[in-house]
XYZ file of C-alpha atoms in Angstrom:
521
model
C 43.211 143.664 -24.635
C 43.394 144.047 -21.119
C 46.105 142.088 -19.125
C 43.850 139.293 -16.918
C 41.972 138.734 -20.853
C 45.232 137.539 -22.406
C 46.084 135.609 -19.547
C 42.677 134.312 -20.637
C 43.635 133.621 -24.042
C 46.955 132.144 -23.261
C 46.047 129.616 -20.848
C 43.018 128.211 -23.087
C 45.842 128.087 -26.167
C 47.923 125.346 -23.707
C 44.813 123.787 -21.801
C 43.800 123.195 -26.052
C 48.021 121.786 -26.768
C 48.204 124.909 -29.289
C 51.670 125.643 -27.320
C 52.784 127.339 -30.340
C 50.316 130.067 -30.544
C 50.866 130.856 -27.716
C 53.610 131.274 -27.480
C 52.939 133.312 -30.605
C 50.885 134.952 -29.013
C 52.773 136.030 -25.775
C 55.096 137.410 -27.761
C 53.443 140.161 -29.700
C 51.631 140.814 -25.556
C 53.355 139.828 -22.924
C 57.182 140.387 -24.425
C 56.373 144.039 -24.115
C 54.511 144.559 -21.493
C 57.561 143.046 -19.296
C 59.364 145.364 -19.283
C 56.754 148.532 -18.869
C 56.535 150.318 -16.213
C 53.628 151.939 -16.349
C 52.117 147.626 -16.175
C 51.240 147.466 -12.381
C 54.319 144.630 -10.663
C 51.230 142.151 -9.190
C 49.980 142.562 -13.639
C 54.220 141.762 -14.725
C 54.357 139.288 -12.578
C 51.059 137.759 -14.107
C 52.442 137.853 -17.557
C 56.450 136.450 -16.394
C 55.191 133.462 -15.849
C 52.360 133.609 -18.617
C 55.602 133.290 -21.367
C 57.587 131.938 -18.608
C 55.020 128.428 -19.364
C 54.868 129.210 -22.752
C 58.192 128.410 -23.601
C 58.317 125.342 -21.147
C 55.363 123.573 -23.053
C 57.649 123.615 -26.302
C 60.472 122.328 -24.195
C 62.249 125.698 -25.023
C 63.230 125.911 -20.907
C 66.647 127.999 -21.784
C 64.520 130.689 -23.133
C 62.008 130.793 -19.806
C 64.765 130.506 -17.667
C 66.998 133.665 -19.580
C 63.871 135.517 -19.746
C 62.733 135.195 -15.829
C 66.535 135.783 -14.886
C 66.099 139.068 -17.650
C 63.199 140.476 -15.761
C 64.445 140.225 -12.233
C 67.855 141.461 -13.196
C 66.766 144.539 -14.266
C 65.483 148.534 -12.128
C 62.149 145.927 -11.618
C 64.615 143.769 -8.819
C 63.503 147.150 -6.418
C 59.500 147.533 -6.619
C 59.932 143.600 -6.407
C 58.870 142.183 -2.618
C 60.385 139.255 -0.387
C 57.827 137.043 -0.711
C 57.670 138.150 -5.451
C 61.976 137.166 -5.183
C 60.573 134.134 -3.362
C 58.649 132.827 -5.788
C 61.090 133.659 -8.575
C 63.527 131.567 -7.323
C 61.091 128.653 -7.277
C 60.940 129.076 -11.525
C 64.254 129.686 -12.037
C 65.114 126.140 -10.129
C 61.799 125.067 -11.584
C 63.475 125.493 -15.578
C 66.751 124.364 -13.808
C 65.264 121.564 -13.275
C 64.449 120.478 -16.196
C 67.385 121.609 -18.421
C 68.623 119.124 -14.916
C 71.057 120.986 -13.658
C 70.100 120.099 -10.923
C 73.184 121.392 -8.248
C 72.368 125.040 -9.852
C 68.534 124.057 -8.685
C 69.563 123.070 -5.838
C 72.621 126.332 -4.683
C 68.446 128.463 -6.586
C 66.554 127.076 -3.430
C 68.614 127.364 -0.759
C 68.104 131.193 -1.054
C 65.080 130.753 0.246
C 64.814 131.025 3.954
C 65.006 127.665 5.669
C 60.957 128.628 7.544
C 59.222 130.429 4.435
C 59.887 126.812 1.986
C 56.965 124.713 1.439
C 57.383 121.006 1.540
C 57.534 120.966 -2.656
C 60.668 123.115 -2.141
C 62.111 120.923 0.684
C 61.014 117.477 -1.446
C 63.178 119.131 -4.220
C 65.942 120.276 -2.516
C 66.956 116.086 -1.599
C 65.916 114.898 -4.245
C 69.244 117.348 -6.214
C 70.790 116.898 -3.262
C 70.736 113.452 -3.883
C 71.605 114.027 -7.548
C 74.622 115.613 -7.325
C 75.894 112.932 -3.829
C 75.631 116.237 -1.484
C 76.584 115.587 1.870
C 73.488 116.861 2.580
C 70.375 114.935 1.332
C 69.734 112.877 4.746
C 69.078 116.028 6.397
C 66.885 117.570 4.143
C 65.320 113.910 2.949
C 64.792 113.941 6.793
C 63.258 117.767 7.940
C 61.206 116.828 4.648
C 59.410 113.255 6.413
C 58.646 116.395 9.367
C 56.884 118.657 7.062
C 55.419 115.072 5.481
C 55.612 111.627 7.156
C 53.702 110.067 4.641
C 56.881 111.191 1.769
C 57.669 107.078 1.429
C 60.296 107.986 -1.020
C 61.780 109.938 1.540
C 61.852 107.050 3.587
C 63.694 104.645 1.144
C 66.065 106.788 0.736
C 66.890 107.433 4.552
C 66.646 103.171 5.444
C 68.845 102.969 2.905
C 71.145 105.511 4.344
C 70.742 103.326 7.538
C 70.513 105.616 9.025
C 67.079 104.530 10.068
C 63.559 105.499 10.167
C 61.675 107.016 13.066
C 59.035 104.827 13.312
C 56.790 104.548 16.340
C 54.028 102.487 15.359
C 51.357 104.595 13.767
C 49.319 103.710 11.167
C 51.030 107.040 9.871
C 53.872 104.921 9.033
C 53.004 102.140 7.529
C 52.798 103.539 3.575
C 57.035 104.515 5.322
C 56.787 100.548 6.297
C 55.766 99.154 2.678
C 58.382 100.630 1.105
C 60.933 99.833 3.078
C 60.207 96.146 2.207
C 59.925 96.722 -1.526
C 63.275 98.290 -0.641
C 64.000 95.322 0.657
C 62.670 92.804 -2.059
C 64.641 94.731 -4.578
C 67.133 93.929 -2.929
C 67.127 90.111 -2.501
C 66.698 90.867 1.939
C 63.384 88.642 2.284
C 63.823 87.795 5.054
C 64.196 91.491 7.027
C 60.827 91.657 3.823
C 58.821 89.672 5.315
C 59.113 90.490 9.249
C 58.915 93.951 8.622
C 55.900 92.442 6.332
C 54.756 89.869 9.275
C 55.092 93.556 11.829
C 52.817 95.791 9.910
C 50.247 93.091 9.672
C 49.632 92.736 12.707
C 48.144 95.328 12.843
C 46.052 95.226 9.488
C 44.942 91.706 8.792
C 41.832 92.908 6.812
C 45.182 94.389 4.386
C 45.024 92.361 1.230
C 48.319 93.984 0.025
C 49.765 93.467 3.144
C 49.035 89.475 2.670
C 49.355 89.174 -0.904
C 53.575 91.198 -0.022
C 54.144 89.209 3.036
C 53.102 86.086 0.274
C 55.543 87.377 -2.247
C 58.140 86.829 0.378
C 57.855 84.046 1.749
C 57.220 81.972 -1.895
C 61.237 83.539 -3.140
C 62.368 81.721 0.368
C 60.696 78.923 -1.209
C 58.960 78.759 1.425
C 55.888 77.538 -0.537
C 53.353 75.658 2.093
C 52.891 78.815 4.053
C 53.307 81.231 0.400
C 50.015 79.602 -1.153
C 48.041 80.255 2.382
C 48.316 83.677 2.946
C 47.767 84.301 -1.017
C 44.740 82.381 -0.386
C 44.094 84.635 2.479
C 44.942 87.778 0.177
C 42.334 86.493 -1.563
C 40.027 86.465 0.349
C 40.338 89.718 1.935
C 39.732 91.109 -1.146
C 38.264 89.064 -4.257
C 39.702 92.082 -5.909
C 42.930 91.835 -5.872
C 45.729 92.296 -8.517
C 48.564 93.668 -6.684
C 51.498 90.396 -7.043
C 49.694 87.995 -8.524
C 52.148 87.027 -10.728
C 53.957 85.688 -9.065
C 51.099 84.016 -7.440
C 50.196 82.392 -11.113
C 54.392 81.888 -11.070
C 54.102 79.550 -7.836
C 51.254 77.480 -8.840
C 52.547 76.924 -12.560
C 55.574 75.807 -10.162
C 52.761 73.006 -8.272
C 51.704 71.907 -11.753
C 48.575 72.983 -10.068
C 47.127 73.999 -13.732
C 43.729 74.180 -12.858
C 44.266 76.519 -9.773
C 46.303 78.663 -12.625
C 42.993 78.457 -14.901
C 41.279 79.533 -12.038
C 43.385 82.495 -11.026
C 43.284 83.193 -14.942
C 39.830 83.513 -14.900
C 38.660 85.168 -11.817
C 41.608 87.576 -12.868
C 39.775 87.790 -16.003
C 36.990 88.580 -14.920
C 38.038 91.644 -12.231
C 40.443 93.711 -14.806
C 40.934 93.041 -18.583
C 42.831 95.544 -19.140
C 45.986 94.604 -16.249
C 48.451 92.080 -17.352
C 48.349 89.182 -14.409
C 45.265 87.212 -15.852
C 46.901 87.019 -19.349
C 49.524 86.102 -17.606
C 48.330 83.896 -15.763
C 46.041 82.816 -18.358
C 49.193 82.150 -20.870
C 50.847 79.369 -17.808
C 47.787 77.719 -18.176
C 47.962 77.019 -21.961
C 51.635 76.869 -21.404
C 51.098 73.634 -19.135
C 48.663 72.060 -21.895
C 50.871 71.981 -24.308
C 49.832 74.795 -26.056
C 52.850 77.039 -26.007
C 52.027 79.036 -29.376
C 48.735 80.025 -27.984
C 51.013 80.968 -24.069
C 52.724 82.852 -26.160
C 50.134 84.951 -27.824
C 48.842 85.722 -24.207
C 51.746 86.978 -22.612
C 52.359 88.872 -25.721
C 49.449 90.774 -24.519
C 49.812 91.339 -21.141
C 53.574 92.819 -22.073
C 51.085 95.293 -24.697
C 49.191 96.254 -21.251
C 51.966 96.591 -18.773
C 56.158 97.024 -21.035
C 56.419 97.754 -17.339
C 55.154 93.358 -15.150
C 58.313 92.345 -15.112
C 56.364 89.289 -14.383
C 54.837 89.570 -17.544
C 57.985 88.655 -19.388
C 59.436 86.734 -16.752
C 56.076 84.489 -18.211
C 57.705 84.907 -21.735
C 60.911 83.391 -19.669
C 59.216 80.719 -18.203
C 56.997 79.578 -22.234
C 60.140 79.985 -24.106
C 62.257 77.189 -21.987
C 59.211 75.560 -22.055
C 59.666 76.364 -26.334
C 63.504 74.656 -25.850
C 64.533 78.674 -26.739
C 67.166 79.944 -24.540
C 68.348 82.308 -25.907
C 65.501 84.034 -25.930
C 64.223 83.125 -22.759
C 67.419 85.250 -21.381
C 66.760 88.207 -22.550
C 63.604 88.240 -21.432
C 64.363 87.425 -18.459
C 67.128 89.994 -18.856
C 64.386 92.921 -19.295
C 62.075 91.462 -16.088
C 65.872 91.921 -14.514
C 65.986 95.436 -15.295
C 62.944 95.922 -14.060
C 63.273 94.345 -11.341
C 64.838 92.288 -9.869
C 63.881 88.641 -8.129
C 65.075 84.985 -6.765
C 62.675 84.133 -9.447
C 64.743 86.498 -12.104
C 67.771 85.483 -11.196
C 66.916 81.277 -11.662
C 65.141 81.640 -14.998
C 68.901 83.962 -16.465
C 71.056 80.823 -15.129
C 68.245 78.106 -16.208
C 68.864 79.764 -19.626
C 72.230 80.434 -20.235
C 72.846 76.956 -19.042
C 71.113 75.927 -21.944
C 72.129 77.945 -23.792
C 75.589 76.434 -22.720
C 76.739 80.057 -21.417
C 77.901 78.658 -18.555
C 80.140 82.073 -17.713
C 77.194 84.056 -18.048
C 75.591 81.618 -15.468
C 78.002 81.556 -13.191
C 77.984 85.151 -13.070
C 74.943 85.245 -12.301
C 74.282 82.358 -9.220
C 77.109 83.501 -8.044
C 75.437 87.176 -7.013
C 72.163 84.880 -5.909
C 74.663 83.290 -3.007
C 76.609 86.459 -1.459
C 72.471 88.585 -2.035
C 70.950 85.572 -0.343
C 74.706 83.574 1.432
C 71.903 81.055 3.384
C 69.108 80.029 0.883
C 69.530 76.590 -0.080
C 68.026 77.142 -3.527
C 71.527 79.988 -4.046
C 74.119 77.411 -3.562
C 71.350 74.646 -5.288
C 71.623 77.467 -8.361
C 75.949 77.385 -7.958
C 76.275 73.882 -7.690
C 74.395 73.539 -10.926
C 76.007 75.118 -12.759
C 79.058 73.787 -11.689
C 78.298 70.950 -12.486
C 78.247 71.121 -16.298
C 82.024 71.429 -15.999
C 83.855 68.023 -15.337
C 86.728 69.630 -13.007
C 84.471 71.157 -11.087
C 82.607 68.364 -10.244
C 84.154 68.155 -6.722
C 83.100 71.544 -6.364
C 79.799 70.979 -7.247
C 79.038 68.557 -5.225
C 79.984 69.264 -1.567
C 77.870 72.671 -2.178
C 74.923 70.798 -3.314
C 74.674 68.662 -0.318
C 75.972 71.834 2.382
C 72.697 73.127 -0.171
C 70.942 70.136 1.298
C 71.986 69.960 4.864
C 69.979 73.546 5.039
C 67.085 72.892 3.301
C 66.057 68.220 2.868
C 63.125 69.538 0.836
C 64.991 71.504 -1.861
C 65.084 69.503 -5.278
C 67.317 71.705 -7.123
C 69.991 70.285 -5.345
C 68.447 66.693 -5.000
C 67.879 66.535 -8.568
C 70.770 68.436 -9.107
C 73.605 65.678 -7.841
C 71.265 63.071 -8.881
C 72.915 63.703 -12.261
C 75.665 64.374 -11.142
C 76.051 60.898 -9.988
C 73.989 59.664 -13.087
C 77.340 61.609 -15.336
C 80.053 60.042 -13.027
C 78.118 56.511 -13.315
C 76.763 56.257 -9.468
C 74.070 54.646 -10.345
C 73.337 53.026 -7.012
C 74.111 56.716 -4.681
C 71.455 58.972 -7.167
C 68.919 55.777 -6.703
C 69.581 55.895 -2.570
C 69.305 59.808 -3.070
C 66.301 59.949 -4.831
C 64.637 57.875 -2.192
C 65.650 59.333 0.667
C 64.072 62.447 -0.732
C 60.363 61.785 -2.187
C 58.950 61.209 1.120
C 59.048 65.028 0.933
C 59.240 65.918 -2.074
C 56.416 63.779 -3.444
C 56.107 65.228 -7.260
C 55.109 63.640 -10.763
C 58.507 65.229 -11.350
C 60.243 63.453 -8.897
C 58.435 60.758 -9.233
C 59.429 60.287 -12.821
C 63.025 60.883 -12.084
C 63.276 58.356 -10.143
C 62.219 55.784 -12.762
C 64.679 57.240 -14.977
C 67.239 56.407 -12.481
C 65.829 52.753 -11.213
C 65.247 52.184 -15.637
C 68.975 53.271 -16.561
C 70.464 51.133 -12.677
C 67.563 48.231 -14.566
C 65.080 48.112 -12.603
C 62.657 47.251 -14.814
C 59.503 46.646 -12.920
C 60.249 49.296 -9.968
C 60.640 52.422 -12.565
C 57.216 51.227 -14.417
C 55.898 50.981 -10.815
C 56.898 54.875 -10.249
C 56.088 56.179 -13.832
C 52.796 54.971 -12.897
C 52.646 56.915 -9.999
C 53.829 59.895 -11.320
C 50.618 59.908 -14.735
C 48.429 59.186 -12.265
C 49.239 62.829 -10.111
C 50.057 64.358 -13.102
C 48.551 62.451 -16.750
C 49.926 64.853 -18.707
C 53.234 64.653 -17.754
C 54.344 64.171 -21.356
C 58.134 62.876 -20.149
C 56.360 59.684 -17.816
C 54.440 58.155 -20.203
C 57.636 58.251 -22.341
C 59.096 56.730 -20.030
C 56.153 54.179 -19.443
C 55.639 53.104 -22.670
C 60.246 52.832 -22.913
C 60.403 50.764 -19.878
C 56.974 48.294 -20.829
C 59.193 47.645 -24.251
C 61.801 46.812 -22.223
C 60.152 44.732 -20.126
C 57.671 43.002 -22.939
C 59.654 42.850 -25.767
C 57.345 40.348 -28.026
C 55.097 42.961 -27.456
C 57.529 45.240 -31.055
C 56.070 45.473 -34.143
C 58.051 43.275 -36.649
C 60.162 46.362 -37.934
C 61.395 46.486 -34.331
C 64.576 45.051 -32.849
C 64.953 41.631 -31.561
C 64.021 41.076 -28.148
C 67.332 38.948 -27.377
C 70.046 40.819 -25.195
C 69.428 43.849 -22.503
C 68.446 46.850 -25.624
C 70.281 50.269 -24.739
C 68.561 52.720 -22.713
C 68.254 56.582 -23.251
C 66.771 58.024 -19.876
C 64.693 61.268 -19.657
C 66.617 64.886 -19.447
C 68.404 64.039 -15.919
C 68.870 67.636 -15.560
C 68.748 69.616 -12.551
C 68.373 72.829 -15.098
C 64.385 73.316 -15.650
C 63.774 72.049 -12.408
C 65.865 76.754 -11.414
């Protein structure tokens, strides 16, 4: 069989995924010709590469490496040109890379003169140097940047080593700028990432992806109002936008805006039902309306569509908390955290472990969060909230929560946790005063409900009823407010009790709604 016909036949088998058949044919026809001096060198090299590729297709990289080294170590070597030898070096390095022999792969590629190295050669060398912790990894990545300015992995590596990427403000560095921002977001450096994205957005005002990323940074920094504005701007720029919409549905759920969550989910599903963002948003909507089992079904569908989507696992964590399954919630938040650590996954892990009674784990995550975000009020509040569960740490918890409120008077987590701590210590007047002071800047149905809970405990029943009514006016589906209002109404009008109820004389025992700060983390 002619050499070219043989090569075409083997390639056809490989393309048809008939790899074993291709290798059998190569063993019979290619291998005997490799050392035949009557076969021209170019044909023998083509046969060698095909034979090697057959082994590689079956993950037989050691056999591939043996075939190449055996060929080049014989008398044939003297007949090879420098270009042929360089290509063989690349083939050997490919085999060593596949075998995980990164140090030998790097040493092999070093044999190629610098002026003859391709972008692929430099990229492979840089990656190997990074994996074996070689001191020249940074120099190789810098060389890669010179050859290929859009090599975002190189920018991420150089920036992470504090070398400072050579940004000159031109658009060729925009992809690298986004990569830098994402790297900073993974380290929870949201302020720095927001600054980088804001700088980039000034040059690309119509880039929806950049605007959405900026919005996510602000959401993680608890600037909910501005974040929501930017998300809506991003959607106006690109109605088909899917990126960062998982975070946006989480923000809308945090704002308790069920209508907006439903509208977002519906639009995302009309855009693309094969992506997880729309299903995640609709799952959150169902959870907000009390349909938790249906919500879990949708979020599982989102996870099946995109097993590496952290937002889908984060959404399930929140739903499992609503189902009072903190153990399952902790597992889901842990999965999300492993895929993409965010302030949201930290808070979810803290809440889940607290509700599960695992305060040691909760404190560990809270401490990590405050170390990563030392100037963030919610991070301080997270530590204070965990410490509040231990009577010996109440004084320290109060100091941390007051410090969080000094940083941000609108920090709901700190307000709720501190009020809960005052109630625990039977300082009801302090709890009432605290909630009254911060209610103006935190007018939500949840905050009015909590305020009414404390007023009920303080036996200020008419005032409690009025605040429950405000909460229900803001959100008619607030079950806690409904239950609280009905209880206060019974206490205020004991004669309305049914015949089998308790007598109306005396002051009945009041069971307050849950004043825990856990669900606010």
